[in-house]
Short mmCIF file of C-alpha atoms (C1' of nucleotides) in Angstrom, two decimals:
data_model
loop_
_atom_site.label_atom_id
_atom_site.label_comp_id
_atom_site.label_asym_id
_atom_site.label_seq_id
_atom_site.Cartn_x
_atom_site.Cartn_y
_atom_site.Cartn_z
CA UNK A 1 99.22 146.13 95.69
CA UNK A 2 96.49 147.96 97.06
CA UNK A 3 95.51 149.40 100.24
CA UNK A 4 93.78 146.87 102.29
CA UNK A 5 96.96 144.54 101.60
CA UNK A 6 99.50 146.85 102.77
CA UNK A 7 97.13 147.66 106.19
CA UNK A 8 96.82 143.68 106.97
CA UNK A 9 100.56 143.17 106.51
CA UNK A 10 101.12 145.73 109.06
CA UNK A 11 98.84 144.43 111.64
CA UNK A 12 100.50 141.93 113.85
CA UNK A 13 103.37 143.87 113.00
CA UNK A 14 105.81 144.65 116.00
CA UNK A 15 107.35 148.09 113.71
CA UNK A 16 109.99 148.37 116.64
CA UNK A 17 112.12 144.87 114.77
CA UNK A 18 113.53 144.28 112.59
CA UNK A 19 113.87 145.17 108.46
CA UNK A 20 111.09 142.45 107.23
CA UNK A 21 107.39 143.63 107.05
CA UNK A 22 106.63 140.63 105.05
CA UNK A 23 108.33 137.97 104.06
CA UNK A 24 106.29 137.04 101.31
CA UNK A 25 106.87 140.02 99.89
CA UNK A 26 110.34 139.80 98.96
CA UNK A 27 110.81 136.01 98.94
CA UNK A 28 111.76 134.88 95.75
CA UNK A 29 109.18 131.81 95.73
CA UNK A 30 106.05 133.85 95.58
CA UNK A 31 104.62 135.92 92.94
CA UNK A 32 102.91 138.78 93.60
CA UNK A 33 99.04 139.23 92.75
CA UNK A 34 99.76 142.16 90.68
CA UNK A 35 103.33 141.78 89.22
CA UNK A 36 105.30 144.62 87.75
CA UNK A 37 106.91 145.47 84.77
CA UNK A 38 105.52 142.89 82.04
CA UNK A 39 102.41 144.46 80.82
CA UNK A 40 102.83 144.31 76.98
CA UNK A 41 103.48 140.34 77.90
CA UNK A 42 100.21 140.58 79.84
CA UNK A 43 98.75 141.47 76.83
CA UNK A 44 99.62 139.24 74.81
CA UNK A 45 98.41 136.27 76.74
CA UNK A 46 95.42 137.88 76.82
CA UNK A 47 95.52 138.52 73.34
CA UNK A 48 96.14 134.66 72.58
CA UNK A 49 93.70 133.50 76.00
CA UNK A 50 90.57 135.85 73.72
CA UNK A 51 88.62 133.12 72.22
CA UNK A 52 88.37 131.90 75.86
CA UNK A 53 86.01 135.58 76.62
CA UNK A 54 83.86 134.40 73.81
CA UNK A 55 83.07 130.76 75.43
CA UNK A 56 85.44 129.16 72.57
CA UNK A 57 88.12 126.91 73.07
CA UNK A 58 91.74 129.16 73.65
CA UNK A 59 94.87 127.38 71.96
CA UNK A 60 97.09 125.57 73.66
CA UNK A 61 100.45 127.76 74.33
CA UNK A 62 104.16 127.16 75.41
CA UNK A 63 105.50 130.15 77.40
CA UNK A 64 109.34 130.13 77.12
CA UNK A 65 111.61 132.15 78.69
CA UNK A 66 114.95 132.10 80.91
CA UNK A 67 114.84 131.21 84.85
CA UNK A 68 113.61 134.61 86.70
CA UNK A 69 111.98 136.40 83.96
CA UNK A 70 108.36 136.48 85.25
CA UNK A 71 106.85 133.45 83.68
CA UNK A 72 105.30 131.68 86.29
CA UNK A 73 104.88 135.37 88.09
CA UNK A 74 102.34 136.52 85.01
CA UNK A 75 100.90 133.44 84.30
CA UNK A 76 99.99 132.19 88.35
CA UNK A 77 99.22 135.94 88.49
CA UNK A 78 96.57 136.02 85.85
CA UNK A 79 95.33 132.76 85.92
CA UNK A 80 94.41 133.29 89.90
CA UNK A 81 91.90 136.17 88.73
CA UNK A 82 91.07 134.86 85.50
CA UNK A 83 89.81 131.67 88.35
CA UNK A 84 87.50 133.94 89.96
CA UNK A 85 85.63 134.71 86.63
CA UNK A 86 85.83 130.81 85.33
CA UNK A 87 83.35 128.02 85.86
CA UNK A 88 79.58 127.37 85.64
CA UNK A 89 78.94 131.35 86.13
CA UNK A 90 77.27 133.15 83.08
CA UNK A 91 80.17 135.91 83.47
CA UNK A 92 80.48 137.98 80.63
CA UNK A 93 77.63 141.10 79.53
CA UNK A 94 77.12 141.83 76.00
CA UNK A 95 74.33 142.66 74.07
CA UNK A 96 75.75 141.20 70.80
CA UNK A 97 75.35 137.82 72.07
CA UNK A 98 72.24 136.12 72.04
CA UNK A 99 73.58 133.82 75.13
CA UNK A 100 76.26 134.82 77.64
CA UNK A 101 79.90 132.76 76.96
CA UNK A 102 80.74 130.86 79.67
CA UNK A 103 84.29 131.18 81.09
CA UNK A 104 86.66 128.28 80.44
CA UNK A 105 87.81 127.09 83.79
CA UNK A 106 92.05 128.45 84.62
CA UNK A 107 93.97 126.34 86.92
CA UNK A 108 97.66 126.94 87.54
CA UNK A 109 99.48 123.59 88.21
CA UNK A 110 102.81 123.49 89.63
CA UNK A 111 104.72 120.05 88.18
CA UNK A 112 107.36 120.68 90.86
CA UNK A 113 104.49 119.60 93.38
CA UNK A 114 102.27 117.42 90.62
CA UNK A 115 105.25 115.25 89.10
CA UNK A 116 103.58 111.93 88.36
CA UNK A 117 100.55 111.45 86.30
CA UNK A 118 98.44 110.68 89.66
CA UNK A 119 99.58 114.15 91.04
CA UNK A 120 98.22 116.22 87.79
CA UNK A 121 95.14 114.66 87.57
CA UNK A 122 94.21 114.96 91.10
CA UNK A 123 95.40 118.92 91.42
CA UNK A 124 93.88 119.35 88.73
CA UNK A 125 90.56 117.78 89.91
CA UNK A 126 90.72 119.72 93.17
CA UNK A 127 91.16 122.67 91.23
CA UNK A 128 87.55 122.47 89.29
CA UNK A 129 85.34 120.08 91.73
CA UNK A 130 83.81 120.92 94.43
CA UNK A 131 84.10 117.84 96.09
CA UNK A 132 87.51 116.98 98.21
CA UNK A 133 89.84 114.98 95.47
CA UNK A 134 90.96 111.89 98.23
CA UNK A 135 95.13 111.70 98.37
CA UNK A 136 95.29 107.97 98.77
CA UNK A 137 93.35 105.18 98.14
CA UNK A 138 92.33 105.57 94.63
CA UNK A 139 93.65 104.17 91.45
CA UNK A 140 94.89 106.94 88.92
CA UNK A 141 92.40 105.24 86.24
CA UNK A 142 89.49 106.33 88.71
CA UNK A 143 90.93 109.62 89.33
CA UNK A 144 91.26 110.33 85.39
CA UNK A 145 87.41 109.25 84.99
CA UNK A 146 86.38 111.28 87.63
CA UNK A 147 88.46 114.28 86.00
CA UNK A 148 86.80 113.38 82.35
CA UNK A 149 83.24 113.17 84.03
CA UNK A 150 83.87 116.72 85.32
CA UNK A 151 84.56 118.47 82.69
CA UNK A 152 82.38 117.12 80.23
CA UNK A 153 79.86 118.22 82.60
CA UNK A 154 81.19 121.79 83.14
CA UNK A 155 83.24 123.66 81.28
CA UNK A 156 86.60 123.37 79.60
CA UNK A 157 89.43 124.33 81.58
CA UNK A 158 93.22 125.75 80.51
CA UNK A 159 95.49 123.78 82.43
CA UNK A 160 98.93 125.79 83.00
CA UNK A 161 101.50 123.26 83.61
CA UNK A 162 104.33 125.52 85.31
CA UNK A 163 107.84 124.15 85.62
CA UNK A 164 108.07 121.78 82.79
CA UNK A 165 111.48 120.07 81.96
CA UNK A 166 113.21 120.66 85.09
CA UNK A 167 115.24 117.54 86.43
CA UNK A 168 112.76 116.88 89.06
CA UNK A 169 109.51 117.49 86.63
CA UNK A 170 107.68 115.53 83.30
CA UNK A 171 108.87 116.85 80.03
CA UNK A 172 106.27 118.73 78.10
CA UNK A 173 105.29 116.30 75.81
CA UNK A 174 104.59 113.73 78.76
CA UNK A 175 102.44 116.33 80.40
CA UNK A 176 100.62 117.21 77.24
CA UNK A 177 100.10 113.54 76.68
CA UNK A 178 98.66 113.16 80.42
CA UNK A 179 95.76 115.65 79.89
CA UNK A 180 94.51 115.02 76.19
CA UNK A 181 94.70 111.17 77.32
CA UNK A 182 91.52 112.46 79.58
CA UNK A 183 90.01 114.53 77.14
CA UNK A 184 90.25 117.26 74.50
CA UNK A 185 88.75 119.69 76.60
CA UNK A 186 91.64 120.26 78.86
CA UNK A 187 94.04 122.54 76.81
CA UNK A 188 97.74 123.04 78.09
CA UNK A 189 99.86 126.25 78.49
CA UNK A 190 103.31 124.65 79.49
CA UNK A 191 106.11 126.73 81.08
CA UNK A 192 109.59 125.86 80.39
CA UNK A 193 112.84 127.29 80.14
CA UNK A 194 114.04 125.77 76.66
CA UNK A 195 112.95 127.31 73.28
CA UNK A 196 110.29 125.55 71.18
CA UNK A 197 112.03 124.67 68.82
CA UNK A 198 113.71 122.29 71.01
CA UNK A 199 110.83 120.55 73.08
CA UNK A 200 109.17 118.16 71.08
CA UNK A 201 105.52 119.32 71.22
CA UNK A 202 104.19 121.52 68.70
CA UNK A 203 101.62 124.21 70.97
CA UNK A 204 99.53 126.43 68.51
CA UNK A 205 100.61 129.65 70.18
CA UNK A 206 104.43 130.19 71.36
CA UNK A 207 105.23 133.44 73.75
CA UNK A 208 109.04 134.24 74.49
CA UNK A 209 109.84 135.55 77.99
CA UNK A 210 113.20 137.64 77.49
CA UNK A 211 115.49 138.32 80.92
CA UNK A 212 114.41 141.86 82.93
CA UNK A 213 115.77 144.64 81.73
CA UNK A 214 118.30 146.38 84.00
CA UNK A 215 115.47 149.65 84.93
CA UNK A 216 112.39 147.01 84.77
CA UNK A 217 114.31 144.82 87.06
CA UNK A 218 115.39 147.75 89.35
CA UNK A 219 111.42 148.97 88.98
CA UNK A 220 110.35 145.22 89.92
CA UNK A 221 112.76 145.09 93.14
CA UNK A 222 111.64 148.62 94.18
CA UNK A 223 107.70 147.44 94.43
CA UNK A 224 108.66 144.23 96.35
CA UNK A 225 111.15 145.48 99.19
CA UNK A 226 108.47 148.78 99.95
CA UNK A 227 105.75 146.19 100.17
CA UNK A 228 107.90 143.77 102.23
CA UNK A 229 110.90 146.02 103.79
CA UNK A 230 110.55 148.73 106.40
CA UNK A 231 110.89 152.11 104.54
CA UNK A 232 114.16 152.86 103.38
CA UNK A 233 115.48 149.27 104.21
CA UNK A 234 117.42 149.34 101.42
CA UNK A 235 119.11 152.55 98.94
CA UNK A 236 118.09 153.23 95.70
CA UNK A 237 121.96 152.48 94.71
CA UNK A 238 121.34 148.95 96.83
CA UNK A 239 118.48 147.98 94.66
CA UNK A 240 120.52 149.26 91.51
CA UNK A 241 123.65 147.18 92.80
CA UNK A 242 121.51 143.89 93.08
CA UNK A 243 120.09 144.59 89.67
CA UNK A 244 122.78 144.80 88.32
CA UNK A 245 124.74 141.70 89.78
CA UNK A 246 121.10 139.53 89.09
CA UNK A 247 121.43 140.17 85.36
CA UNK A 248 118.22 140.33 84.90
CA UNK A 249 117.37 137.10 87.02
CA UNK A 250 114.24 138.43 89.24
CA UNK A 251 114.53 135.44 91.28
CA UNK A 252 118.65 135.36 92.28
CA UNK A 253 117.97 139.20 93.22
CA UNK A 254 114.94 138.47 95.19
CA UNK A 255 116.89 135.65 96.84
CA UNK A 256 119.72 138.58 97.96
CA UNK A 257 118.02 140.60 99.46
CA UNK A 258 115.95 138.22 101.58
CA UNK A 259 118.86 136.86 102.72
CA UNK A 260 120.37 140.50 103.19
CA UNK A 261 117.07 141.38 105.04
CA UNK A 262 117.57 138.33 107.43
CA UNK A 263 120.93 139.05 107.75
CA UNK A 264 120.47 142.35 108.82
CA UNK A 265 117.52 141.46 111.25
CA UNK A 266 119.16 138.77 113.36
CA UNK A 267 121.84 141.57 113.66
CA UNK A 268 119.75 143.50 115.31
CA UNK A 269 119.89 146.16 112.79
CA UNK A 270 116.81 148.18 110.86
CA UNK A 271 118.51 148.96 107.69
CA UNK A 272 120.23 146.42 105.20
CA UNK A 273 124.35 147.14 105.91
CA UNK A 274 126.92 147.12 103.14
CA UNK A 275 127.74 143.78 105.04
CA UNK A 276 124.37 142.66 104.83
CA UNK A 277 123.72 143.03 101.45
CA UNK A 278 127.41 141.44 100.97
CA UNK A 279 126.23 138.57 102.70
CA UNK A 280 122.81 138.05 100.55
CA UNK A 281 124.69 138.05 97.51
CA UNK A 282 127.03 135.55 98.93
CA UNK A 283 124.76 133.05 99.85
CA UNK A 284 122.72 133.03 96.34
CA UNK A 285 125.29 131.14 94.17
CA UNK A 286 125.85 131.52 90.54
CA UNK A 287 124.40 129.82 88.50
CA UNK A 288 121.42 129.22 90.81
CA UNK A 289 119.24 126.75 91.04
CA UNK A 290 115.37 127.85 91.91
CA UNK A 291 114.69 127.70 95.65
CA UNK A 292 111.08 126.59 94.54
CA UNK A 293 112.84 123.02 93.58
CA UNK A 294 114.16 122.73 96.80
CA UNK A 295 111.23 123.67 98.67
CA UNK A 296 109.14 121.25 96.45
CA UNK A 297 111.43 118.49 97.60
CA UNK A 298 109.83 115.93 100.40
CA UNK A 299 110.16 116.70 104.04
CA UNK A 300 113.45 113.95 104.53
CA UNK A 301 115.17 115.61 101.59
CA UNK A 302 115.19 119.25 102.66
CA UNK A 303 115.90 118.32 106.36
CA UNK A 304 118.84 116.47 104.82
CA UNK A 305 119.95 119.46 102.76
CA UNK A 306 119.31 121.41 105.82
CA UNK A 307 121.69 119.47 107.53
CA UNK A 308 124.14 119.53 104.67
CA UNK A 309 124.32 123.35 104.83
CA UNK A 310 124.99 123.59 108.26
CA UNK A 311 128.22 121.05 108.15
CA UNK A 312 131.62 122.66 108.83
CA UNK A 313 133.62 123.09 106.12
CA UNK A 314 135.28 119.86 106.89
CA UNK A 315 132.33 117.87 107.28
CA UNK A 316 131.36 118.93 103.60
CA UNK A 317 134.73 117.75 102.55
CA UNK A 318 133.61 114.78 100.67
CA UNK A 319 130.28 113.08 100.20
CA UNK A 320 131.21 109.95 102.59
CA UNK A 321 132.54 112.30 105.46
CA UNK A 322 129.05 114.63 104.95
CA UNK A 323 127.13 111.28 104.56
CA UNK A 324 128.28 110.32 108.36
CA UNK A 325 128.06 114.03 109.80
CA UNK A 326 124.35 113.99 108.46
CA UNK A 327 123.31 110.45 109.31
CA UNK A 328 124.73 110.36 112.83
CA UNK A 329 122.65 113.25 113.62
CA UNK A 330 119.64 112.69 115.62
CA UNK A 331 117.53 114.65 113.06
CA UNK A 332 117.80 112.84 110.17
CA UNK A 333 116.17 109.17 110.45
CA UNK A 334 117.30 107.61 107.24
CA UNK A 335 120.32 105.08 106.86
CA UNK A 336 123.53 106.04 106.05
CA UNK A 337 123.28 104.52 102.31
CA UNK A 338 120.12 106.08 101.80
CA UNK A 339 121.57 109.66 103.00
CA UNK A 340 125.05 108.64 100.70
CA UNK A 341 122.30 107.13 97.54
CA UNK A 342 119.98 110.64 98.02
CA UNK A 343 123.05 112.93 98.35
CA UNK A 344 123.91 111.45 95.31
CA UNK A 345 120.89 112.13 93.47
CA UNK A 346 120.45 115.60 94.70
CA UNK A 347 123.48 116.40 93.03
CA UNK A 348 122.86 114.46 89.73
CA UNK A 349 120.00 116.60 90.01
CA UNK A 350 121.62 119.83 89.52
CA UNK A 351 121.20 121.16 93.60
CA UNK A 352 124.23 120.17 94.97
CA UNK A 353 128.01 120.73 92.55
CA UNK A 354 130.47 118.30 93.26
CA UNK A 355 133.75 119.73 92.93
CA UNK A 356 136.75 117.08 93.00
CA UNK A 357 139.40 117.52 95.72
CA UNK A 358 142.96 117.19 95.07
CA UNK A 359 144.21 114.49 97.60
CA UNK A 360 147.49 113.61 98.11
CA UNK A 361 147.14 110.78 99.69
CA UNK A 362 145.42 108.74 97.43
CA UNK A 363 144.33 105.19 96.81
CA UNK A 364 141.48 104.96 94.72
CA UNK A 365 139.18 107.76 93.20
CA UNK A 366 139.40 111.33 94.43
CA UNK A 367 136.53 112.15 96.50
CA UNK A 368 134.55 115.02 95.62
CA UNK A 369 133.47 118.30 97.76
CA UNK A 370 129.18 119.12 97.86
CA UNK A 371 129.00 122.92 97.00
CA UNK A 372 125.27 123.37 97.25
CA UNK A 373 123.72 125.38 94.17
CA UNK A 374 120.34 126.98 95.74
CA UNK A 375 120.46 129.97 97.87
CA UNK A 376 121.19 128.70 100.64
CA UNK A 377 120.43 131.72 103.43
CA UNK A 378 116.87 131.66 102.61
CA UNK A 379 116.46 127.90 102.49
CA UNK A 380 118.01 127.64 105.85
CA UNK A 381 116.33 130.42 107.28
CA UNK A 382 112.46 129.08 105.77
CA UNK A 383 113.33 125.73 106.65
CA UNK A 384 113.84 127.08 110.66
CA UNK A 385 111.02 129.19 110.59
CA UNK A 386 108.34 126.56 108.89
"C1'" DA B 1 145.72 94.77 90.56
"C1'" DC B 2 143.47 97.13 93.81
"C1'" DC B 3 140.90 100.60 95.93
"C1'" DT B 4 137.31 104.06 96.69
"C1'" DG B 5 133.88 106.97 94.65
"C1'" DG B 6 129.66 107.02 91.82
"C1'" DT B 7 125.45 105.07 89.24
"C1'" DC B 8 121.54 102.41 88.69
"C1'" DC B 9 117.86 99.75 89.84
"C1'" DC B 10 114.14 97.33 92.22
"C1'" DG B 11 111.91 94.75 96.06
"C1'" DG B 12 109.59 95.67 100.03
"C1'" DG B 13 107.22 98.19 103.27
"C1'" DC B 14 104.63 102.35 104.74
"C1'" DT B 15 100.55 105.36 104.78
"C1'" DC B 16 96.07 106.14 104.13
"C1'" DG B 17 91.56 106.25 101.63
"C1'" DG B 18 88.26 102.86 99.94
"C1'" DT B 19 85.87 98.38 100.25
"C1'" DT B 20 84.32 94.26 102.19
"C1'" DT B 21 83.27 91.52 106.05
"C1'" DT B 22 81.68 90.85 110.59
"C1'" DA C 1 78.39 100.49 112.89
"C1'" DA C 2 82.82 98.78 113.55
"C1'" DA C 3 86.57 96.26 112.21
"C1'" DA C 4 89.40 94.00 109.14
"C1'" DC C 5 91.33 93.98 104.79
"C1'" DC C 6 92.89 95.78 100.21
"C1'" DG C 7 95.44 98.40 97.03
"C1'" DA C 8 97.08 102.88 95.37
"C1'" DG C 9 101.33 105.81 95.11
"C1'" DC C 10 105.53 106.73 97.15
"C1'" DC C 11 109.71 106.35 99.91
"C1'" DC C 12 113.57 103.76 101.77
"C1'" DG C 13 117.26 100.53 101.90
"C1'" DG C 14 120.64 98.17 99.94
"C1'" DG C 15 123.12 95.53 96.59
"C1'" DA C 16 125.18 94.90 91.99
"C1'" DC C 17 128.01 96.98 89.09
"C1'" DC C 18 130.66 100.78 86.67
"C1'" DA C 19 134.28 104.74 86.72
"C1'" DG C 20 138.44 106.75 87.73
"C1'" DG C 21 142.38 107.07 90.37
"C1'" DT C 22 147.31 105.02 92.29
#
DNA sequence: ACCTGGTCCCGGGCTCGGTTTT
DNA sequence: AAAACCGAGCCCGGGACCAGGT
C-alpha cells in the first residue's frame, strides 16, 4: 500500500459520510496488490517459480490450502507484477549470462469466470496477445491454434488456474488436460482447496496453504480496514473479535466487516456499533460459501438470488412458494420452472441449504426451506450498487 | 395408492463474431 | 461496401422420471 494509492482513494472522497473509504479495500473478493502476512509462502513460490528468472521452464505446481487462507491473494498478487516483467522484453541484467533470459509469460486465470474449455483458452489468449481475442463467433479448435501459434512464437507462459474443483469449476485434471492439449509450453499452477493427495494429477511442485493464524489474521484485517475504513472505524478489540469468530478464514472476516461497515453507514453512523458489527457477523453464515462464486454467476442467476434474499420469511418458506414470489416479480424474466429448475441447482450447488420443514399438514413430501449459504449483506448490497 | 418435492436431461433458440453473397 | 447467412457457445424451458412422505 503505498502513498499514491492511499491519496487517489481519498480523492472523490466526501470525508463528511460515512465509515467506507474504499470498498475494495475491505471487500472480501479482491486481493490486495501487496498482501500481508504470508511472506515465507511468498518465498517459496518464488523459490519453486526460479528457473523461470533464468529463461527455463518453472514446474508445474498445485497450491493447496483451506477457503480464506491467501491462496488466490499471493498468487493473483504476484503473478500481476511478475506480468509486468514477462513477455518478449529482455528483462533480467547479469553479467554471467552471455544472453539475457527472457521472462516466461504469468497469467492468472480465474475458472470461476473461464469454466469451459472455450473460456480458458480465450482468457488465456487475451492475456498474452496483443490482438483483441473475439467472444463469439469462433470455433474453440481455432481459438486453441491461435493460442499454440502464440506461444510458440513468444515465450512460455505459467498459467495459474485459480478456483479449481469448486462445484461450479473443471477439476484439475480437466484443466491440466485443456492446456498441455495446446502445447507443452503452457505450464499450470492450479489452486484448489483439497490436498494432493486426493486430486488426481500429479504437479512436480506441491505448496500447502495452512488457515491464518489468530495475530496474522488480526495483522491482515488491521491493513485492510485503515486502507478502506475511516480511521478508527473499527477497535482494536473489534478486529480481535472478528478474528477470532473467522477462525482463521480471511475471507468470512472480510465479509463481516463489510457488511458491518455498510451497516453502520446507511445508519448514518461514522464508527462500526456493537450492533453493527453484530449484524456483519450475522449475515456471513457458517460454513460460507465464497461470495466470488456468486458474483461469478450470470446476470439472471444473481438477480434471482437477489430476489431470493429479499423474500419475507414466509416467502422463503419452501422452494415452490419462493419460486412464485420470485417469478411474479417484474424483475426477474425467466419462467416459473426455470426459476423452480435454477433454484434447484443453486442449491445442489452448495449456495443455497435446504432445510426440511416439519408440516403438519401433509400429503406428499415435506417441502424444504432455502437458507442461503453466501454472505448475504454484501451480495445484496454489491448487487444494488453495480 | 397417491401426492408433492426433487433430479436429470436435452432440444431449441438467442447472441454475436466471422464468412459468403449480392 | 452492404447485406444476408452461418455457426460457435451458452442459456432457457420444460418434460420425464425418481424420492420421500401420508
Amino acid at each position: 500500500m503505498n502513498i499514491d494509492d492511499r491519496i487517489e482513494r481519498r480523492l472523490g472522497y466526501d470525508a463528511s459520510a460515512g465509515v467506507v473509504v474504499d470498498p475494495d479495500a475491505v471487500s472480501p473478493v479482491t486481493h490486495p496488490p501487496s498482501p500481508t502476512g504470508r511472506g515465507p509462502d511468498l518465498e517459496r513460490l518464488l523459490d519453486v517459480l526460479d528457473p523461470a528468472f533464468a529463461g527455463a521452464l518453472p514446474p508445474s505446481i498445485y497450491v493447496h490450502g483451506p477457503k480464506g487462507s491467501g491462496k488466490s491473494a499471493i498468487i493473483s498478487a504476484l503473478f500481476g507484477r511478475l506480468s509486468t516483467y514477462g513477455g518478449r522484453r529482455q528483462s533480467i541484467q547479469t553479467s554471467t549470462r552471455a544472453v539475457d533470459p527472457t521472462l516466461p509469460e504469468f497469467v492468472h486465470v480465474d475458472t470461476r469466470r473461464a469454466a469451459t474449455r472455450f473460456r480458458l483458452y480465450h482468457d488465456t489468449l487475451a492475456a498474452v496477445s496483443d490482438e483483441r481475442v473475439p467472444d463469439h463467433g469462433i470455433g474453440t479448435a481455432d481459438l486453441a491454434a491461435e493460442l499454440e501459434a502464440t506461444v510458440r512464437t513468444g515465450t512460455d507462459v505459467v498459467v495459474a488456474l485459480d478456483h479449481a474443483n469448486e462445484p461450479e469449476t473443471p477439476d484439475v485434471p480437466t484443466l491440466v488436460e485443456w492446456l498441455s492439449d495446446v502445447t507443452d509450453r503452457l505450464v499450470p499452477v492450479c489452486l484448489g482447496r483439497e490436498p494432493p493427495d486426493s486430486i488426481d494429477w500429479r504437479p512436480e511442485v506441491t505448496i500447502g496453504f495452512d488457515r491464518y493464524r489468530h495475530h496474522v489474521l488480526v495483522e491482515v484485517l488491521t491493513t485492510r480496514t485503515s486502507a478502506g475504513l475511516v480511521r478508527n472505524a473499527l477497535t482494536h478489540e473489534q478486529i480481535r473479535d472478528v478474528s477470532e469468530w473467522a477462525a482463521g478464514d480471511a475471507h468470512d472476516a472480510l465479509a463481516a466487516i463489510t457488511g458491518a461497515a455498510w451497516h453502520a453507514e446507511r445508519a448514518g453512523a461514522t464508527t462500526i456499533r456493537p450492533a453493527d458489527l453484530d449484524a456483519g457477523i450475522a449475515g456471513v453464515p457458517k460454513p460460507c460459501v465464497s461470495l466470488g462464486r456468486v458474483l461469478a454467476l450470470s446476470d439472471s442467476r444473481q438477480r434471482l438470488l437477489y430476489e431470493l434474499v429479499s423474500l419475507s420469511e414466509a416467502d422463503r418458506e419452501s422452494v415452490n412458494a419462493a419460486t412464485e414470489a420470485i417469478a411474479s416479480t417484474g424483475d426477474v424474466d425467466l419462467s416459473a420452472s426455470t426459476v423452480r429448475r435454477v433454484l434447484y441447482e443453486l442449491a445442489d450447488a452448495g449456495l443455497l441449504d435446504r432445510v426440511t420443514v416439519e408440516r403438519s399438514d401433509g400429503k406428499g413430501r415435506p417441502p424444504s426451506r432455502l437458507v442461503p449459504r453466501f454472505p448475504t449483506l454484501v451480495f445484496k448490497e454489491l448487487f444494488e450498487r453495480r
